[in-house]
mmCIF file of C-alpha atoms in Angstrom:
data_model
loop_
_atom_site.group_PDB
_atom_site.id
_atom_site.type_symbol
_atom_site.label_atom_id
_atom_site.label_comp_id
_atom_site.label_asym_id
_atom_site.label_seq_id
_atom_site.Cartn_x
_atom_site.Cartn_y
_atom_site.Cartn_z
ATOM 1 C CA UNK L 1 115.226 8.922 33.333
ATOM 2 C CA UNK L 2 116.207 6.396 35.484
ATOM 3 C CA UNK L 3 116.099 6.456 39.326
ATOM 4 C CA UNK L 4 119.816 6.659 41.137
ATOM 5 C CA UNK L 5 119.894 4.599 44.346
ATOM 6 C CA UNK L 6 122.930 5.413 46.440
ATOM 7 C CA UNK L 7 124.041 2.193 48.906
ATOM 8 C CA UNK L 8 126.678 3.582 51.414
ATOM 9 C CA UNK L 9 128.838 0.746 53.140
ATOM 10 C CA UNK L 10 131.971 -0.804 54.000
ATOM 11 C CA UNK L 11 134.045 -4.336 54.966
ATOM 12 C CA UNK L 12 131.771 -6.345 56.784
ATOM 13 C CA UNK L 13 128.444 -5.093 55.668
ATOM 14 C CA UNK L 14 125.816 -8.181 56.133
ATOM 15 C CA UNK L 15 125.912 -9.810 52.850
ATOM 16 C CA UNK L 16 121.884 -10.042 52.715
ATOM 17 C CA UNK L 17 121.392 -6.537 53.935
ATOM 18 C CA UNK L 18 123.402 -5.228 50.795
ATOM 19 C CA UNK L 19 123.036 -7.758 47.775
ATOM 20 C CA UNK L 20 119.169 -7.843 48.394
ATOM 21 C CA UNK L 21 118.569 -4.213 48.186
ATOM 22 C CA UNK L 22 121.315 -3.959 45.276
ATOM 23 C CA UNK L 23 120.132 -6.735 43.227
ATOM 24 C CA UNK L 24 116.358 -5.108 43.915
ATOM 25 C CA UNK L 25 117.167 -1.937 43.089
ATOM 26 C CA UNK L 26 118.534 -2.829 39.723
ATOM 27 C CA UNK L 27 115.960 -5.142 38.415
ATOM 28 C CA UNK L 28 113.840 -2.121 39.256
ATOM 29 C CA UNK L 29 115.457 -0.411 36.440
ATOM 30 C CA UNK L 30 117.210 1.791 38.966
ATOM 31 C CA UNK L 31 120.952 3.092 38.889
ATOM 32 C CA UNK L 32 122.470 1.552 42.034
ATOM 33 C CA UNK L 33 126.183 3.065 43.417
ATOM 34 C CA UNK L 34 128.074 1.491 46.215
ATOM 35 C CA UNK L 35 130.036 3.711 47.888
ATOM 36 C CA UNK L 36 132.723 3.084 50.494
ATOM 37 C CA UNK L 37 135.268 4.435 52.114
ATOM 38 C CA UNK L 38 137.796 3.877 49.635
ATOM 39 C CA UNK L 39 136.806 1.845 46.226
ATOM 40 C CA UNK L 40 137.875 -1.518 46.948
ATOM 41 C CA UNK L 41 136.760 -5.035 47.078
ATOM 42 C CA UNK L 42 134.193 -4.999 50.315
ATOM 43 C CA UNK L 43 134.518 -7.981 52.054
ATOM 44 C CA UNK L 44 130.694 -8.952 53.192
ATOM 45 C CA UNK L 45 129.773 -10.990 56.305
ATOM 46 C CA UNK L 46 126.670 -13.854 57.465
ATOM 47 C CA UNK L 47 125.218 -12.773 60.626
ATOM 48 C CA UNK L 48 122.934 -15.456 62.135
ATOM 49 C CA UNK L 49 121.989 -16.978 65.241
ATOM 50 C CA UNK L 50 123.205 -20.743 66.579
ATOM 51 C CA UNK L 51 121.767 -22.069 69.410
ATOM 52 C CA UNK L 52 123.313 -21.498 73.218
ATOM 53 C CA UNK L 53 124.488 -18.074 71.902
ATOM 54 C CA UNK L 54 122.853 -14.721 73.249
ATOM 55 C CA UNK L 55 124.460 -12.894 70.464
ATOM 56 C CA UNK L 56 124.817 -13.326 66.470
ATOM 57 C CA UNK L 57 128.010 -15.431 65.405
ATOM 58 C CA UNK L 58 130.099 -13.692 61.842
ATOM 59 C CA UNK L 59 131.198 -15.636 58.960
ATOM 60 C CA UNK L 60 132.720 -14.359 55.772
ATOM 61 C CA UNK L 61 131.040 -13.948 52.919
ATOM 62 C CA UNK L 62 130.632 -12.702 49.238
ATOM 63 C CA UNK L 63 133.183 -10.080 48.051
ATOM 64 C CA UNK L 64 131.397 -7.337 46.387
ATOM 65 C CA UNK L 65 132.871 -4.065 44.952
ATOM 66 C CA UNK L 66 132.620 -0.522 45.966
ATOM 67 C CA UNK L 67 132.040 1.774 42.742
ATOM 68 C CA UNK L 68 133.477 5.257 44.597
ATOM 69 C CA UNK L 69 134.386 6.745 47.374
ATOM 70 C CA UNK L 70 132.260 8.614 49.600
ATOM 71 C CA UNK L 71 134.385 11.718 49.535
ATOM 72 C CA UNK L 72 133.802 11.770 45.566
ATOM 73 C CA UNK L 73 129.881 11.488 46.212
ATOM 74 C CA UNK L 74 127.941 14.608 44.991
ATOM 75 C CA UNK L 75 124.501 13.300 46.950
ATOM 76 C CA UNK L 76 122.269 15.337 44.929
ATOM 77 C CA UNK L 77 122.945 12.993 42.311
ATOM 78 C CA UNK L 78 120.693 10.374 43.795
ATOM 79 C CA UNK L 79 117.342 10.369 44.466
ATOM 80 C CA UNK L 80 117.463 7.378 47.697
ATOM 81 C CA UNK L 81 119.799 6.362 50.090
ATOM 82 C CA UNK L 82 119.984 2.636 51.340
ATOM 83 C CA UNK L 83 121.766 1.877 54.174
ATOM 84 C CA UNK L 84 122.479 -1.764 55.026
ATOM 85 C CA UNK L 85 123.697 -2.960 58.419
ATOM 86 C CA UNK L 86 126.190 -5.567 59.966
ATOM 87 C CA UNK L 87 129.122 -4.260 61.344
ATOM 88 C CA UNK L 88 130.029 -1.541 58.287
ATOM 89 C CA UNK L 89 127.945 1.175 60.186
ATOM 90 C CA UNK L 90 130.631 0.985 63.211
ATOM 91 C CA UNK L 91 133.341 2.609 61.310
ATOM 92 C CA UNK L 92 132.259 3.897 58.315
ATOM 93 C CA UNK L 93 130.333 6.371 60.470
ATOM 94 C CA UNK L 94 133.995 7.868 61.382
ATOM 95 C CA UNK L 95 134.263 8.443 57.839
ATOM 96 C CA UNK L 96 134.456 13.220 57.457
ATOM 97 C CA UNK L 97 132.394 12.401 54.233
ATOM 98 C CA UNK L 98 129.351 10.490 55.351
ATOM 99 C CA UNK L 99 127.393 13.092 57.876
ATOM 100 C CA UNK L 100 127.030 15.644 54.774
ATOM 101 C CA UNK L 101 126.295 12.433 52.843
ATOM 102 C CA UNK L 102 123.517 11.101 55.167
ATOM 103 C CA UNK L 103 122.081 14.785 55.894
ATOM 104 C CA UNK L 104 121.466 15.588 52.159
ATOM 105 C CA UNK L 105 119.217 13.217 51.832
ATOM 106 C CA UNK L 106 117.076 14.239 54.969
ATOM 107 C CA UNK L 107 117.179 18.005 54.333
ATOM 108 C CA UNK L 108 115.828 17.006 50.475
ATOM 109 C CA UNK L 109 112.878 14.903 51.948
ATOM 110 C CA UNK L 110 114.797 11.933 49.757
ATOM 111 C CA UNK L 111 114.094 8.108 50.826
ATOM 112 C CA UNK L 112 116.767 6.867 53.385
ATOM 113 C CA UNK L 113 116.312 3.097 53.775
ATOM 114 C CA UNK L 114 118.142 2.185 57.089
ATOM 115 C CA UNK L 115 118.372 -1.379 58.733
ATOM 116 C CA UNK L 116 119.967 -3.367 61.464
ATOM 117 C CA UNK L 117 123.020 -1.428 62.511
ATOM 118 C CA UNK L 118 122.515 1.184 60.379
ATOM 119 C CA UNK L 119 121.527 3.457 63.189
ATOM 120 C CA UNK L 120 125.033 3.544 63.922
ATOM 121 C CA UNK L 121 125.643 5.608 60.659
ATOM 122 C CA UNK L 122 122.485 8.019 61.706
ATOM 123 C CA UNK L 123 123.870 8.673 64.517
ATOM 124 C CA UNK L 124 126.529 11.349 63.243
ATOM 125 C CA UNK L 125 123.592 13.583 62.469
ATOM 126 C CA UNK L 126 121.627 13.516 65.917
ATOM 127 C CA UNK L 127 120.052 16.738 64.878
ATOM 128 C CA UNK L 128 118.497 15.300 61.951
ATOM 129 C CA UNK L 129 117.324 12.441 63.934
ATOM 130 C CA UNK L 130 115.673 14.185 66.685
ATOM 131 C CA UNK L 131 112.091 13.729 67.238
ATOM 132 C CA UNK L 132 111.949 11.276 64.457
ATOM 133 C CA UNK L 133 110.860 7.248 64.794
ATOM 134 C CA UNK L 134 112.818 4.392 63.608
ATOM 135 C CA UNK L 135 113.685 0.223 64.049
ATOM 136 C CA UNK L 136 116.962 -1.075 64.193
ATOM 137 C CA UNK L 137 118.913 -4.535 65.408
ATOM 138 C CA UNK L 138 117.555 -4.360 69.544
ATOM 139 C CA UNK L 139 121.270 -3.670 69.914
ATOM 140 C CA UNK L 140 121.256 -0.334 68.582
ATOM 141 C CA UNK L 141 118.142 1.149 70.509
ATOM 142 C CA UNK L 142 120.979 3.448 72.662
ATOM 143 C CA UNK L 143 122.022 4.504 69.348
ATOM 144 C CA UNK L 144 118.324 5.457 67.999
ATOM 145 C CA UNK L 145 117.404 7.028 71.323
ATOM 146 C CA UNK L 146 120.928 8.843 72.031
ATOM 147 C CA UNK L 147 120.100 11.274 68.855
ATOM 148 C CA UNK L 148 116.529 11.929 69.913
ATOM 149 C CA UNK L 149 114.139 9.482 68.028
ATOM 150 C CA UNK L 150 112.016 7.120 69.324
ATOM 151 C CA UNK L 151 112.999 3.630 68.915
ATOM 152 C CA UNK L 152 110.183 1.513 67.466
ATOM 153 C CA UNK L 153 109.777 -2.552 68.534
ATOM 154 C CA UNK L 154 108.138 -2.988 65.359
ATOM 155 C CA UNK L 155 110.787 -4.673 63.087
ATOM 156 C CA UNK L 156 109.598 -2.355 59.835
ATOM 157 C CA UNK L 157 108.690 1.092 60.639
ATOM 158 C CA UNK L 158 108.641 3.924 57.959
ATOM 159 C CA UNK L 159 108.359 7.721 59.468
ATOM 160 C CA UNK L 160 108.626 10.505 57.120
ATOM 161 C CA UNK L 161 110.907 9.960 54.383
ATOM 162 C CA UNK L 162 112.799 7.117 56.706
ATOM 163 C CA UNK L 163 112.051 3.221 56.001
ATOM 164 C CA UNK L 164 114.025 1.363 58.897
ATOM 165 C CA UNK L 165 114.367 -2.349 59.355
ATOM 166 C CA UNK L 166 115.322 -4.389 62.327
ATOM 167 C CA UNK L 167 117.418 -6.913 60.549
ATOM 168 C CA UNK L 168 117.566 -9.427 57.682
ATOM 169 C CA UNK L 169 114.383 -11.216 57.507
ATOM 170 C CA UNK L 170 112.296 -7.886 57.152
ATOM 171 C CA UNK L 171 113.821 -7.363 53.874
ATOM 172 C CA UNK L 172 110.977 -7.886 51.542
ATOM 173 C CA UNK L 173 108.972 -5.447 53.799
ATOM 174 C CA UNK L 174 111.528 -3.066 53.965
ATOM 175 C CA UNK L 175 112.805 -3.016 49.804
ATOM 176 C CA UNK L 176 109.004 -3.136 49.061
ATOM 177 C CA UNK L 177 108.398 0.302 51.079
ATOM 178 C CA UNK L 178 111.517 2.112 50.039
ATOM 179 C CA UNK L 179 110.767 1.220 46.172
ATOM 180 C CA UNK L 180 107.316 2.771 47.038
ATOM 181 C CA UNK L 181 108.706 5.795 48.410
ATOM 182 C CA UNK L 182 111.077 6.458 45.374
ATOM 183 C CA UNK L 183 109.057 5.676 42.574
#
């Protein structure tokens, strides 16, 4: 039987940091859901650096569509969790459905792949995070630290049943370790 990869995201999810690990996932052989707040078309984003800017700039992107809903998720369905970053994390974290979502697969030991702003979305289950060690984008370290965990400078860190990514370009690293973990 196949393996069934769960992605959990929204509008504005960083096109790389979703189509990589979906595209991955399925010419693994796996079962890959997209869930989202509603099911929709998610409208993706480019996050990357131009010179004289501290910060990332946003462009639009790919348009890439959700499969269900994360209230109609039964979690125990899946066997891994990915969770890509960009801005997504920032309010689908305020979705009621997503902490139960995200804590399933910790209390079942399951692979949770988590990058960039992802901490964002671990961050509605600070007692699951506690005393655990993850990467993120630098600009989520308060979130990381806020629930607990240690934030890690390494930009791929795997702890536990947790593979976390700081951002983009640790991708390979990051799909090759969470493939690992689930297989």
């Amino acid at each position: 039987m196949s393996k069934r990869v769960l992605i959990v995201t929204g509008d504005a999810v960083e096109a790389l940091e979703v189509f990589y690990p979906y595209y991955r996932c399925l010419e693994e052989g796996f079962d890959v859901t997209i869930a989202s707040p509603s099911v929709k078309k998610l409208q993706t984003v480019s996050h990357d650096f131009v010179e004289g800017m501290e910060t990332y700039v946003e462009k639009s992107a790919y348009g890439l569509d959700s499969h269900v809903a994360f209230a109609d998720i039964d979690p125990a369905q899946y066997d891994g969790l990915i969770i890509p970053g960009g801005r997504a994390p920032e309010y689908i974290r305020l979705d009621e459905s997503l902490p139960a979502i995200v804590r399933h697969f910790f209390e079942a030991n399951k692979p949770v792949g988590a990058i960039c702003h992802a901490a964002q979305v671990l961050s509605v289950v600070p007692d699951i995070m506690k005393g655990r060690e993850y990467t993120a984008y630098s600009a989520c370290k308060p979130d990381v630290v806020v629930c607990g965990a240690t934030y890690i400078e390494e930009t791929l860190h795997t702890h536990q049943n947790l593979i976390s990514g700081h951002a983009w370009p640790d991708l390979p690293g990051f799909m090759r370790e969470f493939i690992r973990m689930l297989r």
